[in-house]
Tab-separated table of C-alpha atoms and ligand atoms in Angstrom:
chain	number	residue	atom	x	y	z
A	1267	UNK	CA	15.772	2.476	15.613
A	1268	UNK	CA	14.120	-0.801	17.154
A	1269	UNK	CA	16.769	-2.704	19.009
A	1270	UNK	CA	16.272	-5.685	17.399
A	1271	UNK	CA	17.430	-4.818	14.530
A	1272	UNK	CA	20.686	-6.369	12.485
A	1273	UNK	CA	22.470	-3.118	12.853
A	1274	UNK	CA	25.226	-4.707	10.163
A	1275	UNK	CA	22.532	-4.616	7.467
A	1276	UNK	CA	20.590	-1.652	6.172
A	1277	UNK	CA	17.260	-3.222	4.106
A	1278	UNK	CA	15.430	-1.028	1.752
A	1279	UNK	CA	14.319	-3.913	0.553
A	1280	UNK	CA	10.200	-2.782	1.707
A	1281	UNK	CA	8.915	-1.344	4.318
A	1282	UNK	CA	7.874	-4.653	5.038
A	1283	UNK	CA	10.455	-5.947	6.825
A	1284	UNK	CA	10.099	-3.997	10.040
A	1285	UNK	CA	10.096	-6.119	13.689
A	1286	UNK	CA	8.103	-5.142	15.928
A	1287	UNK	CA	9.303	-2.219	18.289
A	1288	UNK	CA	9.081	-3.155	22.555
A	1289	UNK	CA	6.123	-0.433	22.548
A	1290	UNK	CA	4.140	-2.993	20.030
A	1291	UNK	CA	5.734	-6.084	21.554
A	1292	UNK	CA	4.028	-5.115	25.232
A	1293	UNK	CA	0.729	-4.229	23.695
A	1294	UNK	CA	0.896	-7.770	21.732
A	1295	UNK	CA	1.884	-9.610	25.185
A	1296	UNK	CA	-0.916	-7.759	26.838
A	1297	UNK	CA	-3.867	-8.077	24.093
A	1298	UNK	CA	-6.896	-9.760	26.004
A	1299	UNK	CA	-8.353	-12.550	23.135
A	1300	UNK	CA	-11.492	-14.608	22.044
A	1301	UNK	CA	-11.769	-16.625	18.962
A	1302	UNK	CA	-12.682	-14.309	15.994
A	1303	UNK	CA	-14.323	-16.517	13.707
A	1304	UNK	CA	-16.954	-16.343	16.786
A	1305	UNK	CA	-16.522	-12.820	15.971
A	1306	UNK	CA	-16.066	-12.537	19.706
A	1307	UNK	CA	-11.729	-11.129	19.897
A	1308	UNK	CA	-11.868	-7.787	21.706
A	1309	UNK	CA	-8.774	-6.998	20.395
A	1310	UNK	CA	-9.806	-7.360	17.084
A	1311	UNK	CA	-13.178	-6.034	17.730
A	1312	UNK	CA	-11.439	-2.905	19.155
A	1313	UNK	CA	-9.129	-2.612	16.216
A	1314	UNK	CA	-11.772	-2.560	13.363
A	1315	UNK	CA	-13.825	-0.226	15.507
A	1316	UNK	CA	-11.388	2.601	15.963
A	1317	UNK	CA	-9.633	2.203	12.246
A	1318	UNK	CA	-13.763	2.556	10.884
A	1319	UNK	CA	-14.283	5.649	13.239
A	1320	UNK	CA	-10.724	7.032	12.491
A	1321	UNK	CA	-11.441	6.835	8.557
A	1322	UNK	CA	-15.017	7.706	8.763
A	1323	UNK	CA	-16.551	4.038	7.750
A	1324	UNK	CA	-19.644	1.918	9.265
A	1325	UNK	CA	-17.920	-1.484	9.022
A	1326	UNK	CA	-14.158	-2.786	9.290
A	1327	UNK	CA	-12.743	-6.054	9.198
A	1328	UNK	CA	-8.878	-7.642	9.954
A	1329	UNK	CA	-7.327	-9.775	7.256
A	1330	UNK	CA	-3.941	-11.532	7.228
A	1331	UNK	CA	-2.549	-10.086	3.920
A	1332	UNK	CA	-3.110	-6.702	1.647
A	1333	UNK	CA	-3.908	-8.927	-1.180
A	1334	UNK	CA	-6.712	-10.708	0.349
A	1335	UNK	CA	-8.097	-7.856	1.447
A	1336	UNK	CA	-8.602	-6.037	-1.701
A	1337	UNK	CA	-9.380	-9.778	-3.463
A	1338	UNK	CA	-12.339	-9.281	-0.431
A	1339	UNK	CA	-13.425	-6.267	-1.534
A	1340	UNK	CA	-12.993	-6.641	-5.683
A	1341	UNK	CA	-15.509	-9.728	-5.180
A	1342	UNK	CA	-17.673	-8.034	-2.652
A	1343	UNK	CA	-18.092	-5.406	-5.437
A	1344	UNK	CA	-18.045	-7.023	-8.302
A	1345	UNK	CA	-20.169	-10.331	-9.374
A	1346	UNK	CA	-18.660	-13.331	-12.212
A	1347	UNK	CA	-18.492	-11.216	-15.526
A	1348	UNK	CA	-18.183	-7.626	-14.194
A	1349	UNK	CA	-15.349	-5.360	-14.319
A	1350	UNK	CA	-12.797	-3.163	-12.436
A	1351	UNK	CA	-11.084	-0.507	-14.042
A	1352	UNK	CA	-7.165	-0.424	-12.219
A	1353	UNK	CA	-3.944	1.045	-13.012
A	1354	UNK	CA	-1.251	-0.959	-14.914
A	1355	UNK	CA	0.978	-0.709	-12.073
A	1356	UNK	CA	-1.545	-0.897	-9.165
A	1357	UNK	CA	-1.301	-3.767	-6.924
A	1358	UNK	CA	-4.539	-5.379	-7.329
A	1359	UNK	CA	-3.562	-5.772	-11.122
A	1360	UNK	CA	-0.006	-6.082	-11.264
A	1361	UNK	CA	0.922	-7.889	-8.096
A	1362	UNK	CA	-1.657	-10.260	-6.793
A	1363	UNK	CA	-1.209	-13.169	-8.554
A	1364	UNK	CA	-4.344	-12.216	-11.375
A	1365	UNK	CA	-6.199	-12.858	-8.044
A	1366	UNK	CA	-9.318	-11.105	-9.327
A	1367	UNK	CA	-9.417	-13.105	-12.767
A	1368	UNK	CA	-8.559	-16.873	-11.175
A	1369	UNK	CA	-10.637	-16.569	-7.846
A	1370	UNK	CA	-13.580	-14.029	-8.806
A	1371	UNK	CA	-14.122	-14.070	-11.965
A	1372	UNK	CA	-13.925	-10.602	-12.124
A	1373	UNK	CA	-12.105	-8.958	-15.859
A	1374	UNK	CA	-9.309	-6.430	-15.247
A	1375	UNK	CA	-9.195	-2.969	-17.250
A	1376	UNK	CA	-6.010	-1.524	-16.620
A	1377	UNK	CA	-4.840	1.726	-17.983
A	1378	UNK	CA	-1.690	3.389	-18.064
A	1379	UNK	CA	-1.129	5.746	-15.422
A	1380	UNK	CA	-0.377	9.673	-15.509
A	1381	UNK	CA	3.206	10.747	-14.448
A	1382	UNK	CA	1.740	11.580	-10.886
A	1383	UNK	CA	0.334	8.098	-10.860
A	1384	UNK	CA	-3.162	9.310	-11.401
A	1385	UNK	CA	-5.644	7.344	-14.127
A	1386	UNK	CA	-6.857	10.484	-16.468
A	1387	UNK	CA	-10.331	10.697	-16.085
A	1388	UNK	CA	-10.692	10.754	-19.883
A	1389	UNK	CA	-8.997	7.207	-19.925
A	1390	UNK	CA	-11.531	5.923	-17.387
A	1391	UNK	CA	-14.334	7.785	-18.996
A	1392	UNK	CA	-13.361	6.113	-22.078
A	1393	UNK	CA	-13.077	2.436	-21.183
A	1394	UNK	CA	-16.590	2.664	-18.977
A	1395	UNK	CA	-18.935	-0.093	-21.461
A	1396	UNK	CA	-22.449	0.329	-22.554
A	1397	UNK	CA	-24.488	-2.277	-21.298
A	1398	UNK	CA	-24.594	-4.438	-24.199
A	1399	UNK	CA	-23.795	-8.240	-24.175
A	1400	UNK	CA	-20.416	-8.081	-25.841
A	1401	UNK	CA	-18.888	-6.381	-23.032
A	1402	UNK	CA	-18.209	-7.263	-19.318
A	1403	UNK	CA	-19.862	-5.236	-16.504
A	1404	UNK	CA	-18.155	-2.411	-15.874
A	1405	UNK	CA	-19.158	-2.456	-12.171
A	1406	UNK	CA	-15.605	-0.861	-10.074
A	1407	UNK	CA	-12.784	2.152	-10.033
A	1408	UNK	CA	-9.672	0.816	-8.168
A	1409	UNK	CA	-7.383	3.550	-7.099
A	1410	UNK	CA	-4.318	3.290	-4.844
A	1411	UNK	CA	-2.975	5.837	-2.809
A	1412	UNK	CA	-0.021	6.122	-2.461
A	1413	UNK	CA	1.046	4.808	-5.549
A	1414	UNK	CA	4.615	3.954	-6.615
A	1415	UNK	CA	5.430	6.236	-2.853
A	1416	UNK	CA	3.295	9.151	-5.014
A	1417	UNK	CA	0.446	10.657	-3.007
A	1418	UNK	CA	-2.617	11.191	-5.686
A	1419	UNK	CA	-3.956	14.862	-5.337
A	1420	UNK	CA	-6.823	15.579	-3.797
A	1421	UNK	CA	-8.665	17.032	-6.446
A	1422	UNK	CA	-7.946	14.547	-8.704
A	1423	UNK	CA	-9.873	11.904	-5.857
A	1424	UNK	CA	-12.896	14.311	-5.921
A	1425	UNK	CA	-12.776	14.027	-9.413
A	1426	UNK	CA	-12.670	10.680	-10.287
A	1427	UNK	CA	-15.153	9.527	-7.407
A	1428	UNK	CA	-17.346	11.927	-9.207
A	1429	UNK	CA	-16.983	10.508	-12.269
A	1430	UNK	CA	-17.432	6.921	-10.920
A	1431	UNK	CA	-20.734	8.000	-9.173
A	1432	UNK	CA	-21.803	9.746	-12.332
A	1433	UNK	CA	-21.693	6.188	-14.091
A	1434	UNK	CA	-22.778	3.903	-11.337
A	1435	UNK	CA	-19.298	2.642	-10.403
A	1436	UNK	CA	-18.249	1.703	-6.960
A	1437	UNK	CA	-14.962	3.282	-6.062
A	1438	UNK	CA	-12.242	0.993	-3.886
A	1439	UNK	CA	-8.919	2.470	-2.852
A	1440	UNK	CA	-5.629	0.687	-2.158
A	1441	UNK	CA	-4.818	2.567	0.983
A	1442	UNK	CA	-2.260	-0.013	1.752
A	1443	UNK	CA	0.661	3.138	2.543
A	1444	UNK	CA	-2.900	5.539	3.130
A	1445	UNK	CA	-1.102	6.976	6.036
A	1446	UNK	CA	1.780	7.876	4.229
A	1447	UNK	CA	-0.129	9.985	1.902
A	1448	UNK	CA	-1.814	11.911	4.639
A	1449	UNK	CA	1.158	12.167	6.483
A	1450	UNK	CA	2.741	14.022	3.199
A	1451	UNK	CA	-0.894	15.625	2.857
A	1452	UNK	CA	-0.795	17.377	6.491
A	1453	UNK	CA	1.686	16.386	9.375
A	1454	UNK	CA	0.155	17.847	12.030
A	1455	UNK	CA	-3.246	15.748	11.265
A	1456	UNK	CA	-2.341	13.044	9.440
A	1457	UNK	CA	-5.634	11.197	11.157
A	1458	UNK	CA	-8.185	13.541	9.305
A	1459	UNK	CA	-6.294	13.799	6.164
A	1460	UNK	CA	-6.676	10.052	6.016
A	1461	UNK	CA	-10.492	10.289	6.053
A	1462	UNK	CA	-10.774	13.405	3.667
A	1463	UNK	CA	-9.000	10.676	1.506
A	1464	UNK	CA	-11.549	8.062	1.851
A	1465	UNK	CA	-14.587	10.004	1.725
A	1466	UNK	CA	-14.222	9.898	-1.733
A	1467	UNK	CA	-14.181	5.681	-1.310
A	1468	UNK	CA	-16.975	3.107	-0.905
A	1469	UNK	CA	-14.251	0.690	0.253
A	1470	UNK	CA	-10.328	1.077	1.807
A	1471	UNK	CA	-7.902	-1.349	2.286
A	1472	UNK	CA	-5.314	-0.309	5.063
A	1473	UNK	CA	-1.902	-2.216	5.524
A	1474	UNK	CA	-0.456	-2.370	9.267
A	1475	UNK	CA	2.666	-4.589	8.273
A	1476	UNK	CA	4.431	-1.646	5.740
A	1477	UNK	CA	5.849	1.701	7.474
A	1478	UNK	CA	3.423	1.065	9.895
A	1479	UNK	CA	5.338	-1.338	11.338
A	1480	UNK	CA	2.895	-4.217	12.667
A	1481	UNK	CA	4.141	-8.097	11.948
A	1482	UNK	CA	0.951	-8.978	9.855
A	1483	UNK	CA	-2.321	-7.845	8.746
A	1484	UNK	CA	-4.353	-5.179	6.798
A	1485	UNK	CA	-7.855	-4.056	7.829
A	1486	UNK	CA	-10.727	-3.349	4.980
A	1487	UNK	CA	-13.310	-0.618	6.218
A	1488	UNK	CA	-16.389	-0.338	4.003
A	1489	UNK	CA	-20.604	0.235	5.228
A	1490	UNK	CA	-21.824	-3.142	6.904
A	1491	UNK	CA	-23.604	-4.293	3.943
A	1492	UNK	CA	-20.235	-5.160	1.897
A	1493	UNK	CA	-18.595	-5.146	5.343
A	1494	UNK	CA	-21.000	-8.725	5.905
A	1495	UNK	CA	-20.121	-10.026	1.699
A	1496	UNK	CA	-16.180	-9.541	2.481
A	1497	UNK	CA	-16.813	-11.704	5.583
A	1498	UNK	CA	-18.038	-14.695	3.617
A	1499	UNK	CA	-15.289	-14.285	1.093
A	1500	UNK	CA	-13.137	-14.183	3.989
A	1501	UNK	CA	-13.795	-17.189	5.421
A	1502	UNK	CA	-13.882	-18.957	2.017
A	1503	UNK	CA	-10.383	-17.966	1.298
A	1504	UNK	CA	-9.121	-19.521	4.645
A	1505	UNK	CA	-8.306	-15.885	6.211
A	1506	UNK	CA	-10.622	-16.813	9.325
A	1507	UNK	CA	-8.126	-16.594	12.222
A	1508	UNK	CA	-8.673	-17.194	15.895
A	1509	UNK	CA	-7.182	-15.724	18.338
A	1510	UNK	CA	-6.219	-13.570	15.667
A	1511	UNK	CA	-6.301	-10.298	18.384
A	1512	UNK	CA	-2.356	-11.048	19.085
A	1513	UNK	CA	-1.734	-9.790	16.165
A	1514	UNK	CA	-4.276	-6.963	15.981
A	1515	UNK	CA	-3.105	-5.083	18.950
A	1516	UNK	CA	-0.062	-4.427	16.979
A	1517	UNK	CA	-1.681	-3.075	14.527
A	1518	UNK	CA	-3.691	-1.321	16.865
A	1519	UNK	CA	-0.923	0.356	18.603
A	1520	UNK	CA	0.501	1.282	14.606
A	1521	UNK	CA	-2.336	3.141	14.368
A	1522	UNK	CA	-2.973	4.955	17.823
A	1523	UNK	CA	1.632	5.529	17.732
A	1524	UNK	CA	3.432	4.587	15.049
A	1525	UNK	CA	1.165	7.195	12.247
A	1526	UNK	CA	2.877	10.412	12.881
A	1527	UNK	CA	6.556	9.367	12.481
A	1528	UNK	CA	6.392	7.853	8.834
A	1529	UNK	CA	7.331	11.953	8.974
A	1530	UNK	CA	10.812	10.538	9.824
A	1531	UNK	CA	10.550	8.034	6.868
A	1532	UNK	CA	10.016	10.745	4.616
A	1533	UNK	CA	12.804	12.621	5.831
A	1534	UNK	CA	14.687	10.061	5.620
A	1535	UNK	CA	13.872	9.264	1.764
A	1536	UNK	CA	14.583	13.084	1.130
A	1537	UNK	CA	18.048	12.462	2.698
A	1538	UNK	CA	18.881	9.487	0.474
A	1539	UNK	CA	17.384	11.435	-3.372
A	1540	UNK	CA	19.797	14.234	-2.189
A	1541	UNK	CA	22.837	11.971	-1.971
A	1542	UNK	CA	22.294	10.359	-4.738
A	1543	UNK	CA	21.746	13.349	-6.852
A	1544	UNK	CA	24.865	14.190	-9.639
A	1545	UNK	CA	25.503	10.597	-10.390
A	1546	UNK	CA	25.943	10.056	-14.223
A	1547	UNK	CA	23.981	6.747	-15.118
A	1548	UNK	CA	21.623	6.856	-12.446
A	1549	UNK	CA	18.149	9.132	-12.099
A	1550	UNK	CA	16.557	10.008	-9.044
A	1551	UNK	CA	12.991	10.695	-8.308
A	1552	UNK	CA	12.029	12.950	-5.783
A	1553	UNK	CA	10.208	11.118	-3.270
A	1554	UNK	CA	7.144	12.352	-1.985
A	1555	UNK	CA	6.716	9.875	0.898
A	1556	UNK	CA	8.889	6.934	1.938
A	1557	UNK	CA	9.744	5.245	-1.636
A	1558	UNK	CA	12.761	6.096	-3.872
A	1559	UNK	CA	13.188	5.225	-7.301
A	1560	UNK	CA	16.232	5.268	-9.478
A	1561	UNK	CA	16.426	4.853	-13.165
A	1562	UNK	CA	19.399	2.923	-14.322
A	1563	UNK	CA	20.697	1.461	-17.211
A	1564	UNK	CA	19.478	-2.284	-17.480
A	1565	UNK	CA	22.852	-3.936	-17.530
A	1566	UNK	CA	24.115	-1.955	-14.644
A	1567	UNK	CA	21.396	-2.505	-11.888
A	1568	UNK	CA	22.059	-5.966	-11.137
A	1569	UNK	CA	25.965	-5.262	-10.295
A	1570	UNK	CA	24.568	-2.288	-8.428
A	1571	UNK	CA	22.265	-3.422	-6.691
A	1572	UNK	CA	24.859	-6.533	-5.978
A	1573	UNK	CA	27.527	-4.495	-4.905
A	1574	UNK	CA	25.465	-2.820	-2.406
A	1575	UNK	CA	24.417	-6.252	-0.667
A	1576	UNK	CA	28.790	-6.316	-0.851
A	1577	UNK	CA	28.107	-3.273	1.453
A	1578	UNK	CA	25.582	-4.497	3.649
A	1579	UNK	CA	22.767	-2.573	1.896
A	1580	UNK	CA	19.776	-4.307	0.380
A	1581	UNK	CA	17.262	-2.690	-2.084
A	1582	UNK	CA	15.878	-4.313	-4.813
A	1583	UNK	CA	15.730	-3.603	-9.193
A	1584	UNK	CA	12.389	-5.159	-10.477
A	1585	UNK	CA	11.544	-2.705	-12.581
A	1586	UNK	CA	13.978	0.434	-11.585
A	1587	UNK	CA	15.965	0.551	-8.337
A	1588	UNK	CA	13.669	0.941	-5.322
A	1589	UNK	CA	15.044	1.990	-1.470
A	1590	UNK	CA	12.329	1.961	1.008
A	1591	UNK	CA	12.900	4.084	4.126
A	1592	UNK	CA	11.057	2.759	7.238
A	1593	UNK	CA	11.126	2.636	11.242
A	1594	UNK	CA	14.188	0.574	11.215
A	1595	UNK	CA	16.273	2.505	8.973
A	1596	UNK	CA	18.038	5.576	10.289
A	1597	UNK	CA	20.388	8.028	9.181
A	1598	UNK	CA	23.592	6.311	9.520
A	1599	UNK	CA	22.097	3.726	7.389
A	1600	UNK	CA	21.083	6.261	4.436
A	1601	UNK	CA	24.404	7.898	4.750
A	1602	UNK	CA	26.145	4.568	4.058
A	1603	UNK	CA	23.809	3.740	1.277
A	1604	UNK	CA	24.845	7.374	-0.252
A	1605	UNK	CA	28.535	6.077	-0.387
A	1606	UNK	CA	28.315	2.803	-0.994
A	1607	UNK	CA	26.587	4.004	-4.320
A	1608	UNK	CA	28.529	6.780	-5.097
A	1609	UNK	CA	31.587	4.441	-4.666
A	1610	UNK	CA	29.648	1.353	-6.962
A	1611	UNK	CA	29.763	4.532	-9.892
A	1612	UNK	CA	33.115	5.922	-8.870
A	1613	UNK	CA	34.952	2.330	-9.608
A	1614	UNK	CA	32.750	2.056	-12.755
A	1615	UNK	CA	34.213	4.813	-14.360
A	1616	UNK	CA	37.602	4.790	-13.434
B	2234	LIG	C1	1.983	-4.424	0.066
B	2234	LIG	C2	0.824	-3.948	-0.702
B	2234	LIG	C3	-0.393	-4.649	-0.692
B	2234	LIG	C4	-0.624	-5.921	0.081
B	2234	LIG	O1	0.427	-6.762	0.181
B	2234	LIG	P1	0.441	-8.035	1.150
B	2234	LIG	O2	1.857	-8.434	1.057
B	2234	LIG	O3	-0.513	-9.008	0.600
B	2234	LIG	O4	0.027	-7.588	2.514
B	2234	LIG	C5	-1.427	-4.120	-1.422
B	2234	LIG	N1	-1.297	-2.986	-2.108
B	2234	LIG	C6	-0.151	-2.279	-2.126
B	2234	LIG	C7	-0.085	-1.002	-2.886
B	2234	LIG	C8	0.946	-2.744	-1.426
B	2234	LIG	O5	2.079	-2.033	-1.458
């Protein structure tokens, strides 16, 4: 556990919310810069380099934020009038802002997702439109992986790349927690399983500030042609940055040291759906990766999840209870999160 953290308060808030450990810290102090809108930060440079090699892509490019990277690569894809087809609860429908609709122009069709967080292919097969006037463009298949902490199977990604190919549809994935579904996929080589992943992509969008612990940025790897159209959007939505390689080295060391132990956040996870397990009024998931949701009556997550800040634990109840294991969360931490809810239910019902 990083020494900077608040020991006093475990957050499960996101995996998010990581500092940055000393390892990261040094290679940030360290990072030889340039200006990047120059294009000429070798610490930038260096990152997008190794994270297109790594993942098996021509091009790469550092952004500040997730969401402007896949807003980058929906408008390098699509044109005004065209359409992406997205899951209800992916991120580049649900939780950018309608980014897609208000900046590019570009229509939404979300459809409800499978159990295991998959879109059935029938579904996408179905809402594909025939070139006819009345009907935007269907031009894109969005996929994210892992979604809602579930890692999408990897026949299911042959599948539905084939089926986008077979129609003429580009195929983007959300990688923003990519690393935590080929660290669930195969431990010992988490590195490859992340590019059998995206060889079923045209684009990826890669987040360094989740469980991989950097402060800031995600990195969108794609061939140089839509590489070169992200880079104009880029600049046009103010995510040109300077010496912008202070903050890629840390993402940079993420990715050459901080890959194989989102193991330990999955662990961890594991630990925390066990100890909750037998609790009447609340429903576990088992968690594949580093996410764990809880269903719970409506009128009873709010106290919970208020009685747990009472404890020093934070998590959060949007939609069900969420607790996000990451590098600054140990066990100690998941052990008091076990009893402080076991205690929340124990009061409740006596
Ligand atoms: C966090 C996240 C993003 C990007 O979020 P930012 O806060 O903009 O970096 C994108 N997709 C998914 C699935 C995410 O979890």
């Amino acid at each position: 556990m990083n020494a900077s953290t608040n020991a006093t308060v475990v957050d499960l808030r996101s995996d998010t919310v990581t500092q940055p450990t000393a390892g990261m810290r040094a290679a940030m102090a360290a990072a030889p810069l340039g200006d990047d809108v120059f294009g000429d930060d070798p610490s930038v440079n260096a990152l997008q380099a190794a994270l297109a090699e790594r993942l098996g892509f021509e091009a790469a490019l550092f952004m500040p934020s997730g969401t402007q990277s896949n807003l980058c690569a929906l408008m390098a894809h699509c044109q005004r009038g065209d359409e992406y087809i997205v899951g209800q609860f992916a991120h580049t429908y649900r939780w950018e802002g309608g980014g897609a609709a208000v900046l590019g122009s570009i229509q939404p069709q979300p459809l409800n997702h499978a159990p295991d967080g998959s879109l059935p292919l029938a579904d996408i097969e179905a809402n594909i439109k025939p070139d006819d006037a009345h009907f935007a463009r269907t031009r894109l298949l969005a996929l994210e992986n892992t979604i809602g902490g579930k890692v999408l199977p990897m026949d299911y990604l042959a599948a539905a790349s084939a089926l986008a190919r077979r129609h003429g549809l580009a195929r983007h994935l959300d990688g923003a927690r990519l690393f935590n579904a080929a660290v669930a996929l195969d431990p010992a080589d988490p590195y490859a399983a992340a590019g059998r992943i995206c060889a079923h992509f045209d684009s990826v969008s890669v987040c360094f500030s989740k469980g991989l612990g950097a402060p800031v940025g995600s990195v969108l790897c794609g061939s140089r042609e839509l590489i070169g159209r992200a880079h104009r959007w880029r600049k046009m939505l103010g995510g040109g940055m300077r010496q912008a390689g202070v903050l890629a080295s840390a993402a940079h060391h993420a990715l050459e040291h901080q890959v194989r132990r989102l193991a330990d956040d999955h662990a961890l996870a594991k630990r925390l759906a066990e100890g909750l397990q037998g609790l009447s009024g609340l429903t576990v998931e088992a968690p594949q990766t580093n996410i764990v949701f809880c269903d719970v009556a409506t009128d009873i997550a709010a106290d919970l999840v208020a009685h747990l800040k009472s404890r020093g634990v934070l998590t959060t109840g949007l939609y069900k209870l969420r607790f996000v294991a990451h590098l600054d969360v140990d066990a100690d931490g998941i052990d008091r999160t076990i009893a402080a809810t076991r205690e929340f239910f124990s009061t409740r019902q006596g």
